[in-house]
CSV table of C-alpha atoms in Angstrom, one decimal:
chain,number,residue,atom,x,y,z
V,1,UNK,CA,113.5,72.0,85.4
V,2,UNK,CA,116.9,71.1,83.9
V,3,UNK,CA,119.1,68.6,85.6
V,4,UNK,CA,122.8,68.2,85.5
V,5,UNK,CA,123.9,68.1,81.8
V,6,UNK,CA,127.0,66.5,80.5
V,7,UNK,CA,128.5,66.5,77.1
V,8,UNK,CA,129.3,64.7,75.0
V,9,UNK,CA,127.4,61.6,76.1
V,10,UNK,CA,129.9,59.4,74.3
V,11,UNK,CA,133.5,60.1,73.2
V,12,UNK,CA,135.8,57.8,71.4
V,13,UNK,CA,139.4,59.0,71.0
V,14,UNK,CA,142.7,57.6,70.0
V,15,UNK,CA,145.5,57.0,72.5
V,16,UNK,CA,147.6,60.1,72.9
V,17,UNK,CA,144.9,62.6,72.1
V,18,UNK,CA,143.5,65.2,74.5
V,19,UNK,CA,139.9,65.2,75.4
V,20,UNK,CA,137.6,67.8,77.2
V,21,UNK,CA,134.4,66.8,78.9
V,22,UNK,CA,131.8,69.4,80.0
V,23,UNK,CA,129.4,69.6,82.9
V,24,UNK,CA,126.6,72.1,83.3
V,25,UNK,CA,125.2,71.9,86.9
V,26,UNK,CA,121.8,72.7,88.1
V,27,UNK,CA,121.3,76.4,88.1
V,28,UNK,CA,122.2,77.8,91.5
V,29,UNK,CA,124.2,74.8,92.7
V,30,UNK,CA,127.4,76.0,94.1
V,31,UNK,CA,129.1,72.6,94.6
V,32,UNK,CA,130.2,70.5,91.7
V,33,UNK,CA,131.9,67.1,91.7
V,34,UNK,CA,133.5,64.9,89.2
V,35,UNK,CA,133.6,61.1,89.6
V,36,UNK,CA,134.9,58.3,87.4
V,37,UNK,CA,133.2,54.9,87.1
V,38,UNK,CA,135.3,52.1,85.6
V,39,UNK,CA,133.8,48.7,84.7
V,40,UNK,CA,133.2,46.7,87.9
V,41,UNK,CA,134.4,49.6,90.0
V,42,UNK,CA,132.6,51.9,92.3
V,43,UNK,CA,132.5,55.6,91.7
V,44,UNK,CA,135.9,57.1,92.2
V,45,UNK,CA,136.0,60.7,93.4
V,46,UNK,CA,138.2,63.0,91.2
V,47,UNK,CA,137.7,66.6,92.2
V,48,UNK,CA,135.3,69.0,94.0
V,49,UNK,CA,134.5,72.6,93.3
V,50,UNK,CA,132.9,75.2,95.5
V,51,UNK,CA,132.1,78.1,93.3
V,52,UNK,CA,135.1,78.6,91.0
V,53,UNK,CA,137.7,77.2,93.4
V,54,UNK,CA,138.7,73.6,94.0
V,55,UNK,CA,139.3,72.8,97.6
V,56,UNK,CA,139.8,69.1,97.0
V,57,UNK,CA,141.7,67.8,94.0
V,58,UNK,CA,142.9,64.7,95.8
V,59,UNK,CA,141.2,62.2,93.4
V,60,UNK,CA,142.8,63.3,90.2
V,61,UNK,CA,144.9,60.3,89.2
V,62,UNK,CA,147.9,62.2,87.8
V,63,UNK,CA,148.9,65.4,86.2
V,64,UNK,CA,147.3,64.5,82.8
V,65,UNK,CA,144.0,65.2,84.5
V,66,UNK,CA,142.8,68.7,85.2
V,67,UNK,CA,139.5,70.5,85.7
V,68,UNK,CA,138.3,74.1,85.7
V,69,UNK,CA,135.2,76.0,86.7
V,70,UNK,CA,136.2,79.5,85.7
V,71,UNK,CA,132.9,81.3,86.3
V,72,UNK,CA,131.6,79.1,89.0
V,73,UNK,CA,128.9,77.6,86.7
V,74,UNK,CA,129.9,75.0,84.1
V,75,UNK,CA,133.0,72.9,84.5
V,76,UNK,CA,135.4,71.1,82.2
V,77,UNK,CA,137.5,68.1,82.8
V,78,UNK,CA,140.5,67.7,80.5
V,79,UNK,CA,142.5,64.6,80.0
V,80,UNK,CA,145.8,65.0,78.2
V,81,UNK,CA,147.6,62.3,76.2
V,82,UNK,CA,144.8,59.8,76.9
V,83,UNK,CA,145.6,56.2,77.7
V,84,UNK,CA,143.5,53.1,77.3
V,85,UNK,CA,143.2,52.9,81.1
V,86,UNK,CA,141.4,56.3,81.0
V,87,UNK,CA,138.4,54.6,79.4
V,88,UNK,CA,135.5,54.9,81.8
V,89,UNK,CA,132.2,56.7,82.5
V,90,UNK,CA,132.9,60.2,83.8
V,91,UNK,CA,130.1,61.5,86.0
V,92,UNK,CA,129.4,65.0,87.2
V,93,UNK,CA,127.2,65.9,90.2
V,94,UNK,CA,126.1,69.2,91.7
V,95,UNK,CA,124.5,70.2,95.0
V,96,UNK,CA,123.2,73.4,96.5
V,97,UNK,CA,126.0,73.6,99.0
V,98,UNK,CA,128.8,71.7,100.5
V,99,UNK,CA,126.8,70.0,103.3
V,100,UNK,CA,126.0,66.6,101.7
V,101,UNK,CA,123.8,65.5,104.5
V,102,UNK,CA,121.3,68.2,103.8
V,103,UNK,CA,121.9,68.8,100.1
V,104,UNK,CA,122.0,65.6,98.1
V,105,UNK,CA,124.1,65.3,95.0
V,106,UNK,CA,122.3,65.4,91.7
V,107,UNK,CA,124.1,63.4,89.0
V,108,UNK,CA,124.3,63.8,85.2
V,109,UNK,CA,124.0,60.9,82.9
V,110,UNK,CA,127.8,60.9,82.3
V,111,UNK,CA,130.2,60.9,79.5
V,112,UNK,CA,131.4,57.4,78.4
V,113,UNK,CA,135.0,57.8,77.3
V,114,UNK,CA,136.6,55.1,75.1
V,115,UNK,CA,140.3,55.3,74.3
V,116,UNK,CA,141.3,53.1,71.4
U,1,UNK,CA,140.8,55.6,104.9
U,2,UNK,CA,137.1,55.6,104.7
U,3,UNK,CA,135.5,52.9,102.6
U,4,UNK,CA,132.3,51.1,101.7
U,5,UNK,CA,131.8,47.5,101.0
U,6,UNK,CA,128.5,46.2,99.5
U,7,UNK,CA,127.5,42.8,98.3
U,8,UNK,CA,128.3,41.9,94.8
U,9,UNK,CA,125.6,41.2,92.3
U,10,UNK,CA,123.8,40.5,90.3
U,11,UNK,CA,120.9,39.8,92.6
U,12,UNK,CA,118.0,38.2,90.8
U,13,UNK,CA,114.6,38.0,92.4
U,14,UNK,CA,111.0,37.3,91.5
U,15,UNK,CA,108.4,40.0,91.8
U,16,UNK,CA,107.1,40.4,95.4
U,17,UNK,CA,110.2,38.8,96.9
U,18,UNK,CA,112.0,40.3,99.9
U,19,UNK,CA,115.2,42.3,99.1
U,20,UNK,CA,118.3,42.8,101.2
U,21,UNK,CA,121.5,44.4,99.8
U,22,UNK,CA,124.2,44.4,102.4
U,23,UNK,CA,126.5,47.4,103.0
U,24,UNK,CA,129.2,47.9,105.6
U,25,UNK,CA,131.5,50.8,106.0
U,26,UNK,CA,134.7,51.9,107.6
U,27,UNK,CA,135.0,55.5,108.7
U,28,UNK,CA,136.5,57.8,111.2
U,29,UNK,CA,134.1,60.0,112.9
U,30,UNK,CA,130.4,59.9,112.3
U,31,UNK,CA,129.6,59.8,108.6
U,32,UNK,CA,126.2,60.2,106.9
U,33,UNK,CA,125.1,57.2,104.9
U,34,UNK,CA,123.3,57.0,101.6
U,35,UNK,CA,121.8,54.7,99.1
U,36,UNK,CA,121.8,55.9,95.5
U,37,UNK,CA,120.0,54.1,92.6
U,38,UNK,CA,120.7,54.1,88.9
U,39,UNK,CA,117.8,53.1,86.7
U,40,UNK,CA,118.7,51.9,83.2
U,41,UNK,CA,119.6,54.8,81.0
U,42,UNK,CA,119.4,57.3,83.8
U,43,UNK,CA,121.8,59.1,86.1
U,44,UNK,CA,122.3,58.3,89.8
U,45,UNK,CA,119.7,59.6,92.1
U,46,UNK,CA,119.4,59.6,95.9
U,47,UNK,CA,117.1,56.9,97.2
U,48,UNK,CA,117.5,57.4,101.0
U,49,UNK,CA,119.8,58.7,103.6
U,50,UNK,CA,120.6,58.6,107.3
U,51,UNK,CA,122.7,61.2,109.1
U,52,UNK,CA,123.3,59.6,112.5
U,53,UNK,CA,123.3,56.2,114.4
U,54,UNK,CA,119.9,54.4,114.7
U,55,UNK,CA,118.3,56.7,112.1
U,56,UNK,CA,116.2,54.9,109.5
U,57,UNK,CA,116.0,56.2,106.0
U,58,UNK,CA,113.1,55.3,103.9
U,59,UNK,CA,111.7,56.0,100.4
U,60,UNK,CA,109.5,54.1,97.8
U,61,UNK,CA,109.2,51.2,100.1
U,62,UNK,CA,112.9,50.8,100.7
U,63,UNK,CA,114.4,51.1,104.1
U,64,UNK,CA,117.9,51.2,105.7
U,65,UNK,CA,118.9,51.7,109.3
U,66,UNK,CA,122.2,53.2,110.3
U,67,UNK,CA,123.8,50.7,112.7
U,68,UNK,CA,126.9,52.0,114.4
U,69,UNK,CA,127.6,48.9,116.3
U,70,UNK,CA,127.8,46.8,113.2
U,71,UNK,CA,128.9,49.6,110.9
U,72,UNK,CA,126.2,48.6,108.5
U,73,UNK,CA,123.5,50.3,106.4
U,74,UNK,CA,121.7,47.4,104.7
U,75,UNK,CA,119.0,48.2,102.1
U,76,UNK,CA,115.7,46.3,102.4
U,77,UNK,CA,112.4,46.2,100.7
U,78,UNK,CA,109.5,43.9,101.5
U,79,UNK,CA,108.1,43.3,98.1
U,80,UNK,CA,110.1,44.2,95.0
U,81,UNK,CA,108.7,45.1,91.6
U,82,UNK,CA,110.0,44.8,88.1
U,83,UNK,CA,110.4,48.6,88.1
U,84,UNK,CA,112.9,48.3,91.0
U,85,UNK,CA,115.5,46.7,88.6
U,86,UNK,CA,118.5,49.0,88.7
U,87,UNK,CA,122.0,49.3,90.2
U,88,UNK,CA,122.1,50.3,93.8
U,89,UNK,CA,125.0,52.1,95.4
U,90,UNK,CA,125.8,52.5,99.0
U,91,UNK,CA,127.8,55.6,100.0
U,92,UNK,CA,129.1,57.5,103.0
U,93,UNK,CA,129.8,61.2,103.5
U,94,UNK,CA,132.6,61.6,106.0
U,95,UNK,CA,134.6,64.5,107.4
U,96,UNK,CA,135.7,65.6,103.9
U,97,UNK,CA,133.4,67.0,101.3
U,98,UNK,CA,133.1,64.0,99.0
U,99,UNK,CA,130.9,60.9,98.9
U,100,UNK,CA,132.7,57.5,99.0
U,101,UNK,CA,130.7,54.9,97.0
U,102,UNK,CA,130.6,51.1,97.0
U,103,UNK,CA,130.9,49.2,93.8
U,104,UNK,CA,127.2,48.9,93.2
U,105,UNK,CA,124.8,46.0,93.1
U,106,UNK,CA,122.8,45.1,90.1
U,107,UNK,CA,119.2,44.1,91.0
U,108,UNK,CA,117.2,42.2,88.4
U,109,UNK,CA,113.5,41.6,89.2
U,110,UNK,CA,111.7,39.1,87.1
U,111,UNK,CA,107.9,39.0,86.6
């Protein structure tokens, strides 16, 4: 069966450009999470979706970052006016439901974003 | 706020050596605790978990015991193999709906 799919796997962009990253969760998984992993850092939570709503956006660093999950299936993470500090691995995860203790997160392979 | 601290790597061991990767946490309430592993070129995957104090999670020869008195969840394996080479992440799931991860520990096992 298919796992969590993220595209593109690598993205190089110039400072100031906008980028959009996509995540396709495992079919039937209602919960979807975005994380960011910078060199030497742990995984930093960005945003969580339950269906098509986002109950927790507390990890988005600033208003240049936004995410959508319009139909409750795939999700997109958009970064506007990218900066070099945005360079990182962006990871998406999904789970069957919100209860992490009984429904582990399944991660994609990530999108490596490099801002030059 | 909630946080996880794990030992910095890299940890380099010979095959069949004993492994310990330390993890301590700070949390309000009673979190669930997890170890995730990331093999080269692959996504993170759950290795083991424990949902309450004194629980022991185990999988693939790895074990970790949820110690509330020392706020720890150290990962251990009695005899590592080359195939265990990976990055290991300790994480906690607290009152909110997100996992909080440590910075990861790179394990390199040499034949």
